[in-house]
């Protein structure tokens, strides 16, 4: 009987447990970002430059295909 209660309670509280794990994960991510500002800035800059590079290469290939 106790085993059945544990299974039922675990299933009913699964959504709340997932919410708390997600909240804990995001708070840990926020702490990492605040503590490592140089790394975060570098990664953001890297992603931005990759996007710009992709746009430039794509436009060059379109221009090349027209000629």
Short mmCIF file of C-alpha atoms in Angstrom, two decimals:
data_model
loop_
_atom_site.label_atom_id
_atom_site.label_comp_id
_atom_site.label_asym_id
_atom_site.label_seq_id
_atom_site.Cartn_x
_atom_site.Cartn_y
_atom_site.Cartn_z
CA UNK A 1 0.00 0.00 0.00
CA UNK A 2 2.78 2.43 0.88
CA UNK A 3 4.59 1.60 -2.35
CA UNK A 4 1.45 2.44 -4.32
CA UNK A 5 1.14 5.79 -2.52
CA UNK A 6 4.73 6.62 -3.36
CA UNK A 7 4.19 5.89 -7.04
CA UNK A 8 0.95 7.90 -7.18
CA UNK A 9 2.40 10.86 -5.31
CA UNK A 10 5.51 10.86 -7.47
CA UNK A 11 3.41 10.97 -10.63
CA UNK A 12 1.16 13.75 -9.35
CA UNK A 13 4.11 15.89 -8.22
CA UNK A 14 6.23 15.24 -11.29
CA UNK A 15 5.29 18.56 -12.93
CA UNK A 16 6.22 20.52 -9.80
CA UNK A 17 9.52 18.65 -9.46
CA UNK A 18 10.35 19.42 -13.10
CA UNK A 19 9.50 23.09 -12.56
CA UNK A 20 11.79 23.33 -9.54
CA UNK A 21 14.63 21.58 -11.40
CA UNK A 22 14.24 24.01 -14.30
CA UNK A 23 14.20 26.97 -11.90
CA UNK A 24 17.34 25.66 -10.17
CA UNK A 25 19.06 25.12 -13.53
CA UNK A 26 18.29 28.65 -14.72
CA UNK A 27 19.47 30.18 -11.45
CA UNK A 28 22.74 28.23 -11.75
CA UNK A 29 23.09 29.45 -15.34
CA UNK A 30 22.53 33.05 -14.20
CA UNK A 31 25.26 32.64 -11.56
CA UNK A 32 27.70 31.28 -14.15
CA UNK A 33 26.97 34.17 -16.51
CA UNK A 34 27.45 36.75 -13.75
CA UNK A 35 30.70 35.19 -12.55
CA UNK A 36 32.22 34.73 -16.03
CA UNK A 37 31.43 37.96 -17.84
CA UNK A 38 34.49 37.82 -20.09
CA UNK A 39 33.68 34.30 -21.29
CA UNK A 40 30.03 35.20 -21.82
CA UNK A 41 30.96 38.35 -23.76
CA UNK A 42 33.41 36.37 -25.90
CA UNK A 43 30.84 33.68 -26.70
CA UNK A 44 28.22 36.29 -27.55
CA UNK A 45 30.65 38.09 -29.83
CA UNK A 46 31.61 34.80 -31.47
CA UNK A 47 27.98 33.94 -32.19
CA UNK A 48 27.29 37.42 -33.57
CA UNK A 49 30.31 37.26 -35.87
CA UNK A 50 29.31 33.79 -37.07
CA UNK A 51 25.85 35.09 -37.99
CA UNK A 52 27.35 38.06 -39.85
CA UNK A 53 29.77 35.74 -41.65
CA UNK A 54 26.93 33.43 -42.69
CA UNK A 55 24.91 36.37 -44.06
CA UNK A 56 27.88 37.72 -45.99
CA UNK A 57 28.77 34.34 -47.50
CA UNK A 58 25.14 33.72 -48.41
CA UNK A 59 24.79 37.09 -50.13
CA UNK A 60 28.08 36.55 -51.97
CA UNK A 61 26.90 33.18 -53.26
CA UNK A 62 23.62 34.71 -54.43
CA UNK A 63 25.54 37.47 -56.20
CA UNK A 64 27.87 34.92 -57.76
CA UNK A 65 24.97 32.81 -59.01
CA UNK A 66 23.43 35.84 -60.79
CA UNK A 67 26.61 36.48 -62.78
#
